[in-house]
Amino acid sequence: MDEKAIIRIGDRQFECPTIVGSEHEKAIDVRQLRGETGYITYDDGYGNTGSCQSAITYIDGDEGILRHRGYPIQELAEHSDFVESAYLIIYGELPTEDELRRFRARISGNANLHEGMLRILDHFPDDSHPMAILSVMLNAIGCHYSEMASNNREQDLDHFDWASTLLLAKVRTIAALTYRMKEGKPWMYSKPSFRYCQNFLHMMFSEPYQDFMPREEVIDALDLILLLHADHEQNCSTSTVRMIASSGANLFASVVGGVSALWGPLHGGANMEVVKMLQQIHDDGDDGSRFIAAAKDGKQRLMGFGHRVYKNFDPRSRLLRSRADKLFAKLEAPDPLLDIAKHLEDAALKDDYFIERKLYPNVDFYSGIILRAIGIPLEMFTVIFAIGRMPGWIAHWRELASHPKQKIHRPRQIYTGATERRYVPLEKR
Ligand SMILES: CC(C)(COP(=O)(O)OP(=O)(O)OC[C@H]1O[C@@H](n2cnc3c(N)ncnc32)[C@H](O)[C@@H]1OP(=O)(O)O)[C@@H](O)C(=O)NCCC(=O)NCCS
C-alpha cells in the first residue's frame, strides 16, 4: 500500500508506512519512529496497538464477526467439534479424515498422567485454587518430557506435534483430577474410546463402581463451550503466551503464563460472576428489574454484558443462548436462573442505557448456566475456559516460534519516577 502516515513533531516531519491486513484492517507502522525521532507511541492498555501480524483469528467487533482461519464461528459450531476446530486453529487448514483420525488418536492415547504427576497433584492442599494447580501441572508435563521443553527453538518445533497434543490431552485430565483430589475421590483413568468431552466428564464424575453416563446433549453442550472459547486473537492471556514465547521459552512454559493471565477476574472469571449475580437476583426474589435499575445507576455491573471488542453482538453468546434452550428442554430440572438470564437480556436489549452504550450479552452470559447444568462446580469454570483456550495458545506459540525474524517482545515506557539523587546513609534518614 502506498499510503503514508505523516507525523509532525514541532517543525520536523516523519513519514510512517502503513500496513493493510487481508480483511482490510489498517495500521500505521511505527517501528522506525523512535530511532528517527526519539519519540515512542503511548497506548496504555494497548487498545490501539497491533502487537503482531497473525493469520489465525479475525474479529470485527462492530459487525459481530468471529472467524477462525477464515471459517465463521457459526459454521464451525454447527458442523465441527472442539478437537477438529483445534486442529484447524493450530495448523491453519481443516484436517483430512486421516489427519483428524491421527490427531484424535494422539490426544486420546496421551490422556493419562505420569504417576509422578499424580503424586504432585495429590500433595496440593484441598483448598488450592484449581487455576494455581493447573499452572503448576502444565509446567510439570514439560518436566516429564524435557526433550520437548528444551528452549531450543528448532528442537521444540521438531517436537511440536507431540507437545501440542500432550497439552490438549492432559489439560483435560489435570482439570478432572484436580476436582477429584479436592473432593477426596480416587483417580479415574481415561477411556480412550470416549470422545474428548465425554472422557472429561467420565474422569470427573465416574466412580470406580459406576460409569457416569451423561446425555448426548450434555456432552455436545460442553463441546460447544470449549469450541467457542478456542481462540480470540490478542486477548490478555494469548498476548501473554506470545510475550513469553518471544523470549524463546518452550510451549509448556508459555501456556502456563496464559493460565495465570486467564485466572484474573477481568478475563476468565466473568462466567462465574454471572452465575453468582443470577443466584443473588433469584435469592432476592427480583425478576431482574431491580438489578437492571441498579446497573443503570452505576451501583453494579450487569455481569456477562458488554465487551471491549464486540459493540453490536457477540456471536458466541447467540449460539450459547440457543444451546442453553435446547439443553434445558431435555433436562428434567429446569434452572430458574436461565429464565432470569433471558428476562435480563430481553429487558436490557430494549433499554436506552444499554442500547446507547452498545452493551450486549457476551460469551460468559450463558456459558456459566450451561456449566452449572452439567454439574461443573463454580470454582472450576475458569479451568474449563483454559481447556477451551488451549488450542489458541498453542496456535499462537507456533505462529510466533515459526517466524524467522521473531524478536523478543520488549515494550518501552514513559518513566515518571524520581530523577537522579544521591544515596542517603541509614543514620541520616
Ligand atoms: C467487558 C467490559 C470490561 C468492557 O469494558 P469497556 O469496553 O472498557 O467499557 P467501559 O467500562 O468503558 O464502559 C462503557 C460504559 O458502559 C457502562 N457499562 C459497561 N459494561 C457495563 C455492564 N456490564 N453493566 C452496566 N454498565 C456497563 C459503563 O459504566 C460505562 O458507562 P458510562 O459511559 O456512563 O461511564 C465491561 O463491559 C464489563 O465490565 N462487563 C461486565 C463484565 C464481563 O462480562 N466481562 C466479560 C467480558 S468477555
Tab-separated table of C-alpha atoms and ligand atoms in Angstrom:
chain	number	residue	atom	x	y	z
A	1	MET	CA	0.000	0.000	0.000
A	2	ASP	CA	1.343	3.441	-0.977
A	3	GLU	CA	-0.440	5.499	1.683
A	4	LYS	CA	1.893	7.073	4.232
A	5	ALA	CA	1.073	8.484	7.653
A	6	ILE	CA	2.763	11.819	8.405
A	7	ILE	CA	3.751	12.538	11.985
A	8	ARG	CA	4.707	16.163	12.612
A	9	ILE	CA	6.636	16.988	15.790
A	10	GLY	CA	7.460	20.715	16.008
A	11	ASP	CA	8.961	21.600	12.649
A	12	ARG	CA	10.093	18.022	11.967
A	13	GLN	CA	8.102	15.629	9.873
A	14	PHE	CA	8.298	11.850	9.794
A	15	GLU	CA	6.700	9.525	7.296
A	16	CYS	CA	5.401	6.158	8.544
A	17	PRO	CA	4.458	3.379	6.137
A	18	THR	CA	1.002	1.821	6.506
A	19	ILE	CA	0.013	-1.844	6.541
A	20	VAL	CA	-3.287	-3.400	5.403
A	21	GLY	CA	-4.411	-6.852	6.528
A	22	SER	CA	-6.307	-9.418	4.468
A	23	GLU	CA	-9.645	-8.134	5.850
A	24	HIS	CA	-8.619	-4.502	5.129
A	25	GLU	CA	-7.652	-3.671	8.715
A	26	LYS	CA	-5.250	-0.753	8.605
A	27	ALA	CA	-2.220	0.052	10.753
A	28	ILE	CA	0.474	2.701	10.891
A	29	ASP	CA	3.885	1.048	11.052
A	30	VAL	CA	5.812	2.952	13.749
A	31	ARG	CA	8.742	0.557	14.078
A	32	GLN	CA	11.267	3.193	12.930
A	33	LEU	CA	9.674	6.078	14.861
A	34	ARG	CA	11.871	6.069	17.963
A	35	GLY	CA	15.102	5.625	16.039
A	36	GLU	CA	14.247	8.550	13.732
A	37	THR	CA	12.571	10.970	16.168
A	38	GLY	CA	13.335	9.869	19.760
A	39	TYR	CA	9.581	9.550	20.400
A	40	ILE	CA	7.707	6.377	21.259
A	41	THR	CA	3.942	5.840	20.983
A	42	TYR	CA	1.999	5.722	24.268
A	43	ASP	CA	-1.012	3.392	24.433
A	44	ASP	CA	-1.809	2.344	27.994
A	45	GLY	CA	-3.775	-0.958	27.793
A	46	TYR	CA	-2.765	-1.442	24.125
A	47	GLY	CA	-6.250	-0.546	22.810
A	48	ASN	CA	-4.662	0.924	19.648
A	49	THR	CA	-1.585	-1.229	19.346
A	50	GLY	CA	-1.140	-4.117	16.943
A	51	SER	CA	1.421	-6.350	18.637
A	52	CYS	CA	1.834	-8.749	15.709
A	53	GLN	CA	0.559	-9.842	12.329
A	54	SER	CA	-1.433	-13.050	12.726
A	55	ALA	CA	-3.307	-15.374	10.360
A	56	ILE	CA	-5.271	-17.311	12.995
A	57	THR	CA	-8.440	-15.434	14.004
A	58	TYR	CA	-10.334	-12.466	12.601
A	59	ILE	CA	-12.779	-10.418	14.677
A	60	ASP	CA	-14.901	-7.478	13.550
A	61	GLY	CA	-16.468	-6.262	16.780
A	62	ASP	CA	-18.785	-3.752	15.062
A	63	GLU	CA	-20.319	-6.398	12.832
A	64	GLY	CA	-20.236	-9.257	15.382
A	65	ILE	CA	-17.908	-11.350	13.182
A	66	LEU	CA	-15.591	-14.072	14.511
A	67	ARG	CA	-13.731	-16.348	12.091
A	68	HIS	CA	-11.003	-18.900	12.677
A	69	ARG	CA	-8.679	-19.355	9.681
A	70	GLY	CA	-11.469	-17.795	7.570
A	71	TYR	CA	-14.283	-20.066	8.779
A	72	PRO	CA	-17.211	-18.281	10.529
A	73	ILE	CA	-17.721	-19.395	14.118
A	74	GLN	CA	-21.379	-20.238	13.312
A	75	GLU	CA	-20.290	-22.795	10.692
A	76	LEU	CA	-17.733	-24.359	12.999
A	77	ALA	CA	-20.319	-24.527	15.806
A	78	GLU	CA	-22.783	-26.260	13.509
A	79	HIS	CA	-20.549	-28.673	11.597
A	80	SER	CA	-17.307	-29.126	13.535
A	81	ASP	CA	-16.359	-30.097	17.077
A	82	PHE	CA	-13.749	-28.875	19.542
A	83	VAL	CA	-10.974	-31.270	18.518
A	84	GLU	CA	-11.369	-30.691	14.776
A	85	SER	CA	-11.549	-26.908	15.314
A	86	ALA	CA	-8.424	-27.145	17.482
A	87	TYR	CA	-6.612	-28.776	14.542
A	88	LEU	CA	-7.847	-26.025	12.218
A	89	ILE	CA	-6.769	-23.244	14.576
A	90	ILE	CA	-3.339	-24.774	15.204
A	91	TYR	CA	-2.433	-25.913	11.673
A	92	GLY	CA	-4.429	-23.465	9.528
A	93	GLU	CA	-6.491	-25.959	7.473
A	94	LEU	CA	-9.341	-28.357	8.188
A	95	PRO	CA	-7.824	-31.825	8.615
A	96	THR	CA	-8.352	-34.637	6.134
A	97	GLU	CA	-10.049	-37.748	7.503
A	98	ASP	CA	-6.685	-39.394	8.069
A	99	GLU	CA	-5.121	-36.318	9.720
A	100	LEU	CA	-8.111	-35.991	12.041
A	101	ARG	CA	-8.051	-39.678	12.963
A	102	ARG	CA	-4.351	-39.486	13.852
A	103	PHE	CA	-4.835	-36.216	15.775
A	104	ARG	CA	-7.695	-37.679	17.817
A	105	ALA	CA	-5.699	-40.857	18.453
A	106	ARG	CA	-2.691	-38.881	19.704
A	107	ILE	CA	-4.947	-36.958	22.100
A	108	SER	CA	-6.831	-39.968	23.451
A	109	GLY	CA	-3.629	-42.031	23.677
A	110	ASN	CA	-1.945	-39.403	25.861
A	111	ALA	CA	-4.733	-38.553	28.258
A	112	ASN	CA	-3.402	-40.256	31.376
A	113	LEU	CA	-0.821	-38.623	33.617
A	114	HIS	CA	2.578	-39.987	34.604
A	115	GLU	CA	2.370	-41.486	38.108
A	116	GLY	CA	4.917	-38.863	39.227
A	117	MET	CA	2.463	-36.144	38.201
A	118	LEU	CA	-0.319	-37.839	40.147
A	119	ARG	CA	1.926	-37.740	43.220
A	120	ILE	CA	2.446	-33.984	42.733
A	121	LEU	CA	-1.302	-33.485	42.342
A	122	ASP	CA	-2.003	-35.465	45.482
A	123	HIS	CA	0.114	-33.129	47.602
A	124	PHE	CA	-1.723	-29.860	46.989
A	125	PRO	CA	-3.801	-28.608	49.916
A	126	ASP	CA	-7.536	-29.340	49.389
A	127	ASP	CA	-8.374	-25.654	49.217
A	128	SER	CA	-5.810	-24.818	46.484
A	129	HIS	CA	-7.339	-22.903	43.595
A	130	PRO	CA	-7.710	-25.143	40.514
A	131	MET	CA	-6.040	-22.477	38.323
A	132	ALA	CA	-2.943	-22.491	40.559
A	133	ILE	CA	-2.824	-26.280	40.323
A	134	LEU	CA	-3.279	-26.142	36.555
A	135	SER	CA	-0.341	-23.810	36.053
A	136	VAL	CA	1.985	-25.992	38.146
A	137	MET	CA	0.857	-29.194	36.458
A	138	LEU	CA	1.236	-27.872	32.903
A	139	ASN	CA	4.860	-26.976	33.580
A	140	ALA	CA	5.252	-30.395	35.185
A	141	ILE	CA	4.325	-32.010	31.849
A	142	GLY	CA	7.359	-30.226	30.400
A	143	CYS	CA	9.494	-31.709	33.208
A	144	HIS	CA	8.352	-35.221	32.253
A	145	TYR	CA	9.025	-34.651	28.539
A	146	SER	CA	12.118	-32.490	28.799
A	147	GLU	CA	13.165	-33.141	25.181
A	148	MET	CA	10.008	-31.210	24.166
A	149	ALA	CA	10.713	-28.342	26.560
A	150	SER	CA	14.324	-27.592	25.652
A	151	ASN	CA	14.042	-23.824	24.997
A	152	ASN	CA	15.954	-24.590	21.809
A	153	ARG	CA	13.576	-23.253	19.183
A	154	GLU	CA	14.393	-25.775	16.446
A	155	GLN	CA	14.179	-28.727	18.812
A	156	ASP	CA	10.914	-27.501	20.368
A	157	LEU	CA	9.409	-27.008	16.894
A	158	ASP	CA	10.546	-30.513	15.867
A	159	HIS	CA	8.564	-31.892	18.819
A	160	PHE	CA	5.628	-29.538	18.356
A	161	ASP	CA	3.076	-32.085	17.072
A	162	TRP	CA	3.573	-34.266	20.134
A	163	ALA	CA	3.937	-31.456	22.647
A	164	SER	CA	0.725	-29.781	21.475
A	165	THR	CA	-1.342	-32.973	21.636
A	166	LEU	CA	0.106	-33.785	25.068
A	167	LEU	CA	-1.170	-30.421	26.249
A	168	LEU	CA	-4.619	-30.820	24.682
A	169	ALA	CA	-4.907	-34.308	26.165
A	170	LYS	CA	-3.540	-33.656	29.620
A	171	VAL	CA	-5.038	-30.244	30.378
A	172	ARG	CA	-8.418	-32.004	30.488
A	173	THR	CA	-7.121	-34.810	32.717
A	174	ILE	CA	-5.446	-32.363	35.095
A	175	ALA	CA	-8.708	-30.410	35.383
A	176	ALA	CA	-10.798	-33.522	36.081
A	177	LEU	CA	-8.341	-35.000	38.584
A	178	THR	CA	-7.948	-31.666	40.364
A	179	TYR	CA	-11.682	-31.788	41.046
A	180	ARG	CA	-11.392	-35.383	42.310
A	181	MET	CA	-8.427	-34.567	44.530
A	182	LYS	CA	-10.351	-31.717	46.113
A	183	GLU	CA	-13.408	-33.957	46.603
A	184	GLY	CA	-11.237	-36.704	48.138
A	185	LYS	CA	-12.230	-39.149	45.384
A	186	PRO	CA	-9.991	-41.793	43.766
A	187	TRP	CA	-8.389	-41.069	40.370
A	188	MET	CA	-10.380	-42.119	37.323
A	189	TYR	CA	-8.289	-43.123	34.304
A	190	SER	CA	-9.357	-42.010	30.839
A	191	LYS	CA	-11.217	-44.248	28.412
A	192	PRO	CA	-9.537	-43.945	25.006
A	193	SER	CA	-12.734	-44.921	23.167
A	194	PHE	CA	-14.596	-41.892	24.573
A	195	ARG	CA	-14.792	-38.607	22.723
A	196	TYR	CA	-12.940	-35.584	24.153
A	197	CYS	CA	-15.719	-34.145	26.323
A	198	GLN	CA	-17.244	-37.495	27.203
A	199	ASN	CA	-13.841	-38.572	28.507
A	200	PHE	CA	-13.523	-35.383	30.525
A	201	LEU	CA	-16.937	-35.912	32.146
A	202	HIS	CA	-16.039	-39.569	32.770
A	203	MET	CA	-12.787	-38.632	34.532
A	204	MET	CA	-14.638	-36.015	36.596
A	205	PHE	CA	-17.805	-37.824	37.575
A	206	SER	CA	-17.495	-41.608	37.134
A	207	GLU	CA	-16.966	-43.778	40.200
A	208	PRO	CA	-14.831	-46.943	40.258
A	209	TYR	CA	-18.068	-48.924	40.738
A	210	GLN	CA	-20.252	-46.936	38.286
A	211	ASP	CA	-19.676	-45.115	34.991
A	212	PHE	CA	-21.099	-41.632	34.638
A	213	MET	CA	-23.246	-41.713	31.504
A	214	PRO	CA	-24.169	-38.166	30.506
A	215	ARG	CA	-26.794	-37.388	27.891
A	216	GLU	CA	-25.537	-36.629	24.369
A	217	GLU	CA	-26.928	-33.092	24.744
A	218	VAL	CA	-24.730	-32.524	27.798
A	219	ILE	CA	-21.588	-33.749	26.008
A	220	ASP	CA	-22.426	-31.596	22.971
A	221	ALA	CA	-23.103	-28.515	25.078
A	222	LEU	CA	-19.713	-28.811	26.791
A	223	ASP	CA	-18.046	-29.363	23.424
A	224	LEU	CA	-19.677	-26.199	22.104
A	225	ILE	CA	-18.492	-24.180	25.106
A	226	LEU	CA	-14.896	-25.353	24.509
A	227	LEU	CA	-15.148	-24.680	20.763
A	228	LEU	CA	-16.476	-21.153	21.326
A	229	HIS	CA	-13.543	-20.368	23.631
A	230	ALA	CA	-10.846	-21.888	21.384
A	231	ASP	CA	-9.274	-18.615	20.259
A	232	HIS	CA	-9.981	-14.898	20.397
A	233	GLU	CA	-6.868	-13.325	18.829
A	234	GLN	CA	-4.770	-10.974	21.008
A	235	ASN	CA	-6.668	-11.168	24.301
A	236	CYS	CA	-4.786	-10.808	27.595
A	237	SER	CA	-3.821	-14.481	28.053
A	238	THR	CA	-2.889	-15.087	24.407
A	239	SER	CA	-0.785	-11.922	24.311
A	240	THR	CA	0.910	-13.192	27.478
A	241	VAL	CA	1.665	-16.533	25.801
A	242	ARG	CA	3.185	-14.713	22.815
A	243	MET	CA	5.184	-12.408	25.079
A	244	ILE	CA	6.706	-15.368	26.945
A	245	ALA	CA	7.291	-17.318	23.732
A	246	SER	CA	9.146	-14.343	22.240
A	247	SER	CA	11.969	-14.925	24.720
A	248	GLY	CA	12.460	-18.411	23.266
A	249	ALA	CA	10.600	-20.169	26.079
A	250	ASN	CA	9.136	-23.593	25.301
A	251	LEU	CA	5.448	-24.293	24.657
A	252	PHE	CA	4.694	-25.605	28.170
A	253	ALA	CA	6.245	-22.614	29.948
A	254	SER	CA	4.448	-20.240	27.573
A	255	VAL	CA	0.927	-21.621	28.052
A	256	VAL	CA	1.424	-21.560	31.834
A	257	GLY	CA	1.649	-17.770	31.511
A	258	GLY	CA	-1.664	-17.884	29.649
A	259	VAL	CA	-3.249	-19.745	32.569
A	260	SER	CA	-2.052	-17.110	35.042
A	261	ALA	CA	-3.416	-14.268	32.901
A	262	LEU	CA	-6.735	-16.048	32.440
A	263	TRP	CA	-7.122	-16.526	36.186
A	264	GLY	CA	-7.771	-12.797	36.681
A	265	PRO	CA	-11.439	-11.841	37.200
A	266	LEU	CA	-11.388	-9.337	34.330
A	267	HIS	CA	-10.527	-12.091	31.874
A	268	GLY	CA	-11.522	-15.667	32.706
A	269	GLY	CA	-13.617	-15.153	35.818
A	270	ALA	CA	-16.683	-13.414	34.370
A	271	ASN	CA	-18.834	-16.536	33.756
A	272	MET	CA	-18.536	-17.335	37.463
A	273	GLU	CA	-19.632	-13.797	38.327
A	274	VAL	CA	-22.670	-14.143	36.039
A	275	VAL	CA	-23.901	-17.221	37.925
A	276	LYS	CA	-23.295	-15.518	41.296
A	277	MET	CA	-25.251	-12.480	40.054
A	278	LEU	CA	-28.179	-14.578	38.785
A	279	GLN	CA	-28.254	-16.520	42.050
A	280	GLN	CA	-28.322	-13.263	44.010
A	281	ILE	CA	-31.197	-11.930	41.882
A	282	HIS	CA	-33.065	-15.202	42.420
A	283	ASP	CA	-32.447	-15.199	46.190
A	284	ASP	CA	-33.625	-11.576	46.416
A	285	GLY	CA	-36.910	-12.506	44.725
A	286	ASP	CA	-36.146	-9.978	41.943
A	287	ASP	CA	-37.107	-10.767	38.341
A	288	GLY	CA	-34.060	-8.753	37.232
A	289	SER	CA	-35.776	-5.339	37.016
A	290	ARG	CA	-34.273	-4.037	40.272
A	291	PHE	CA	-30.844	-5.278	39.286
A	292	ILE	CA	-31.053	-3.513	35.916
A	293	ALA	CA	-32.112	-0.284	37.615
A	294	ALA	CA	-29.094	-0.534	39.946
A	295	ALA	CA	-26.784	-1.263	36.983
A	296	LYS	CA	-28.068	1.882	35.236
A	297	ASP	CA	-27.359	3.891	38.393
A	298	GLY	CA	-23.751	2.681	38.198
A	299	LYS	CA	-24.126	0.773	41.509
A	300	GLN	CA	-23.194	-2.551	39.921
A	301	ARG	CA	-22.415	-4.052	36.544
A	302	LEU	CA	-24.625	-6.429	34.689
A	303	MET	CA	-22.118	-9.258	34.523
A	304	GLY	CA	-21.855	-11.003	31.155
A	305	PHE	CA	-22.811	-7.774	29.380
A	306	GLY	CA	-20.512	-5.539	27.358
A	307	HIS	CA	-17.273	-6.328	25.571
A	308	ARG	CA	-14.111	-4.413	24.735
A	309	VAL	CA	-14.261	-5.521	21.096
A	310	TYR	CA	-17.874	-6.539	20.274
A	311	LYS	CA	-20.048	-3.441	20.049
A	312	ASN	CA	-23.009	-4.934	18.231
A	313	PHE	CA	-23.407	-8.518	19.395
A	314	ASP	CA	-21.132	-11.332	20.469
A	315	PRO	CA	-21.847	-14.220	18.052
A	316	ARG	CA	-20.781	-16.728	20.698
A	317	SER	CA	-23.475	-15.530	23.081
A	318	ARG	CA	-26.247	-16.090	20.492
A	319	LEU	CA	-25.008	-19.627	19.861
A	320	LEU	CA	-24.947	-20.341	23.582
A	321	ARG	CA	-28.422	-18.951	24.250
A	322	SER	CA	-29.992	-21.289	21.722
A	323	ARG	CA	-27.875	-24.186	23.000
A	324	ALA	CA	-28.990	-23.457	26.569
A	325	ASP	CA	-32.636	-23.593	25.424
A	326	LYS	CA	-32.020	-26.907	23.664
A	327	LEU	CA	-30.229	-28.400	26.659
A	328	PHE	CA	-32.749	-27.290	29.266
A	329	ALA	CA	-35.623	-28.612	27.158
A	330	LYS	CA	-34.089	-32.075	27.626
A	331	LEU	CA	-33.189	-31.826	31.308
A	332	GLU	CA	-35.678	-32.901	33.941
A	333	ALA	CA	-34.987	-29.947	36.251
A	334	PRO	CA	-35.147	-26.564	34.508
A	335	ASP	CA	-32.858	-23.932	36.041
A	336	PRO	CA	-34.719	-20.821	37.262
A	337	LEU	CA	-31.500	-18.880	36.610
A	338	LEU	CA	-31.951	-19.413	32.853
A	339	ASP	CA	-35.329	-17.662	32.946
A	340	ILE	CA	-33.823	-14.788	34.918
A	341	ALA	CA	-30.947	-14.548	32.398
A	342	LYS	CA	-33.326	-14.447	29.430
A	343	HIS	CA	-35.505	-11.860	31.146
A	344	LEU	CA	-32.437	-9.727	31.926
A	345	GLU	CA	-31.229	-9.953	28.337
A	346	ASP	CA	-34.628	-9.095	26.837
A	347	ALA	CA	-35.108	-6.159	29.224
A	348	ALA	CA	-31.576	-4.807	28.729
A	349	LEU	CA	-31.753	-5.007	24.938
A	350	LYS	CA	-34.835	-2.734	24.971
A	351	ASP	CA	-33.331	-0.269	27.436
A	352	ASP	CA	-31.774	3.003	26.193
A	353	TYR	CA	-28.930	2.803	28.737
A	354	PHE	CA	-27.668	-0.469	27.249
A	355	ILE	CA	-28.515	0.473	23.640
A	356	GLU	CA	-26.633	3.798	23.788
A	357	ARG	CA	-23.544	2.178	25.326
A	358	LYS	CA	-23.676	-0.753	22.897
A	359	LEU	CA	-23.848	-3.295	25.719
A	360	TYR	CA	-24.867	-6.784	24.597
A	361	PRO	CA	-24.565	-10.204	26.224
A	362	ASN	CA	-21.078	-11.658	25.851
A	363	VAL	CA	-19.900	-15.295	25.776
A	364	ASP	CA	-19.955	-15.509	29.569
A	365	PHE	CA	-23.652	-14.666	29.913
A	366	TYR	CA	-24.948	-18.158	29.096
A	367	SER	CA	-21.852	-20.362	29.436
A	368	GLY	CA	-21.996	-20.332	33.245
A	369	ILE	CA	-25.630	-21.501	33.316
A	370	ILE	CA	-24.788	-24.362	30.969
A	371	LEU	CA	-21.736	-25.381	33.033
A	372	ARG	CA	-23.885	-25.330	36.165
A	373	ALA	CA	-26.463	-27.568	34.482
A	374	ILE	CA	-23.682	-30.019	33.565
A	375	GLY	CA	-22.686	-30.137	37.232
A	376	ILE	CA	-19.356	-28.309	36.936
A	377	PRO	CA	-18.655	-26.546	40.250
A	378	LEU	CA	-18.253	-22.767	40.179
A	379	GLU	CA	-14.543	-22.730	41.043
A	380	MET	CA	-13.813	-24.948	38.011
A	381	PHE	CA	-15.387	-22.545	35.496
A	382	THR	CA	-12.138	-20.729	34.661
A	383	VAL	CA	-10.354	-24.066	34.256
A	384	ILE	CA	-12.956	-25.056	31.642
A	385	PHE	CA	-12.180	-21.771	29.865
A	386	ALA	CA	-8.467	-22.721	29.968
A	387	ILE	CA	-9.163	-26.136	28.394
A	388	GLY	CA	-11.114	-24.363	25.660
A	389	ARG	CA	-8.462	-21.688	25.057
A	390	MET	CA	-5.572	-24.182	24.849
A	391	PRO	CA	-5.722	-24.548	21.008
A	392	GLY	CA	-5.477	-20.775	20.642
A	393	TRP	CA	-2.476	-20.502	22.960
A	394	ILE	CA	-0.777	-23.386	21.139
A	395	ALA	CA	-1.504	-21.902	17.691
A	396	HIS	CA	-0.125	-18.501	18.686
A	397	TRP	CA	3.021	-20.082	20.173
A	398	ARG	CA	3.571	-21.971	16.901
A	399	GLU	CA	2.912	-18.926	14.722
A	400	LEU	CA	5.381	-16.837	16.688
A	401	ALA	CA	8.024	-19.558	17.082
A	402	SER	CA	7.938	-20.344	13.351
A	403	HIS	CA	8.523	-16.721	12.352
A	404	PRO	CA	12.097	-16.490	11.037
A	405	LYS	CA	12.663	-12.884	12.154
A	406	GLN	CA	10.952	-13.119	15.535
A	407	LYS	CA	12.281	-10.568	18.057
A	408	ILE	CA	11.893	-10.635	21.828
A	409	HIS	CA	8.864	-8.545	22.881
A	410	ARG	CA	10.083	-5.563	24.820
A	411	PRO	CA	7.721	-2.574	25.157
A	412	ARG	CA	9.064	0.836	26.166
A	413	GLN	CA	7.667	3.073	28.906
A	414	ILE	CA	7.389	6.703	29.905
A	415	TYR	CA	9.341	6.967	33.144
A	416	THR	CA	7.569	9.158	35.766
A	417	GLY	CA	9.656	8.413	38.888
A	418	ALA	CA	12.321	10.393	40.791
A	419	THR	CA	15.149	11.925	38.819
A	420	GLU	CA	18.767	11.162	39.803
A	421	ARG	CA	19.579	11.614	43.502
A	422	ARG	CA	22.383	10.633	45.899
A	423	TYR	CA	22.254	7.626	48.240
A	424	VAL	CA	21.433	8.618	51.856
A	425	PRO	CA	23.218	6.597	54.594
A	426	LEU	CA	20.867	4.791	57.035
A	427	GLU	CA	21.720	7.030	60.040
A	428	LYS	CA	20.755	10.166	58.097
A	429	ARG	CA	17.279	9.025	57.002
B	1	LIG	C1	-16.368	-6.164	29.363
B	1	LIG	C2	-16.123	-4.735	29.876
B	1	LIG	C3	-14.922	-4.787	30.861
B	1	LIG	C4	-15.811	-3.843	28.678
B	1	LIG	O1	-15.470	-2.610	29.156
B	1	LIG	P1	-15.185	-1.336	28.248
B	1	LIG	O2	-15.319	-1.620	26.817
B	1	LIG	O3	-13.900	-0.790	28.726
B	1	LIG	O4	-16.402	-0.392	28.606
B	1	LIG	P2	-16.427	0.676	29.783
B	1	LIG	O5	-16.046	0.040	31.072
B	1	LIG	O6	-15.641	1.862	29.343
B	1	LIG	O7	-17.962	1.067	29.844
B	1	LIG	C5	-18.602	1.971	28.938
B	1	LIG	C6	-19.918	2.419	29.579
B	1	LIG	O8	-20.817	1.307	29.675
B	1	LIG	C7	-21.097	1.024	31.057
B	1	LIG	N1	-21.016	-0.423	31.222
B	1	LIG	C8	-20.104	-1.258	30.647
B	1	LIG	N2	-20.372	-2.527	30.950
B	1	LIG	C9	-21.468	-2.499	31.736
B	1	LIG	C10	-22.205	-3.507	32.364
B	1	LIG	N3	-21.854	-4.799	32.225
B	1	LIG	N4	-23.271	-3.161	33.106
B	1	LIG	C11	-23.618	-1.872	33.233
B	1	LIG	N5	-22.957	-0.853	32.640
B	1	LIG	C12	-21.886	-1.171	31.904
B	1	LIG	C13	-20.018	1.704	31.857
B	1	LIG	O9	-20.459	2.014	33.163
B	1	LIG	C14	-19.781	2.935	31.003
B	1	LIG	O10	-20.826	3.829	31.237
B	1	LIG	P3	-20.556	5.422	31.238
B	1	LIG	O11	-20.129	5.739	29.838
B	1	LIG	O12	-21.850	6.021	31.656
B	1	LIG	O13	-19.443	5.651	32.238
B	1	LIG	C15	-17.378	-4.202	30.613
B	1	LIG	O14	-18.458	-4.123	29.700
B	1	LIG	C16	-17.764	-5.035	31.829
B	1	LIG	O15	-17.245	-4.802	32.923
B	1	LIG	N6	-18.686	-6.035	31.657
B	1	LIG	C17	-19.076	-6.887	32.752
B	1	LIG	C18	-18.001	-7.966	32.994
B	1	LIG	C19	-17.961	-9.015	31.916
B	1	LIG	O16	-18.987	-9.547	31.491
B	1	LIG	N7	-16.734	-9.350	31.473
B	1	LIG	C20	-16.522	-10.391	30.474
B	1	LIG	C21	-16.004	-9.829	29.211
B	1	LIG	S1	-15.913	-11.103	27.959
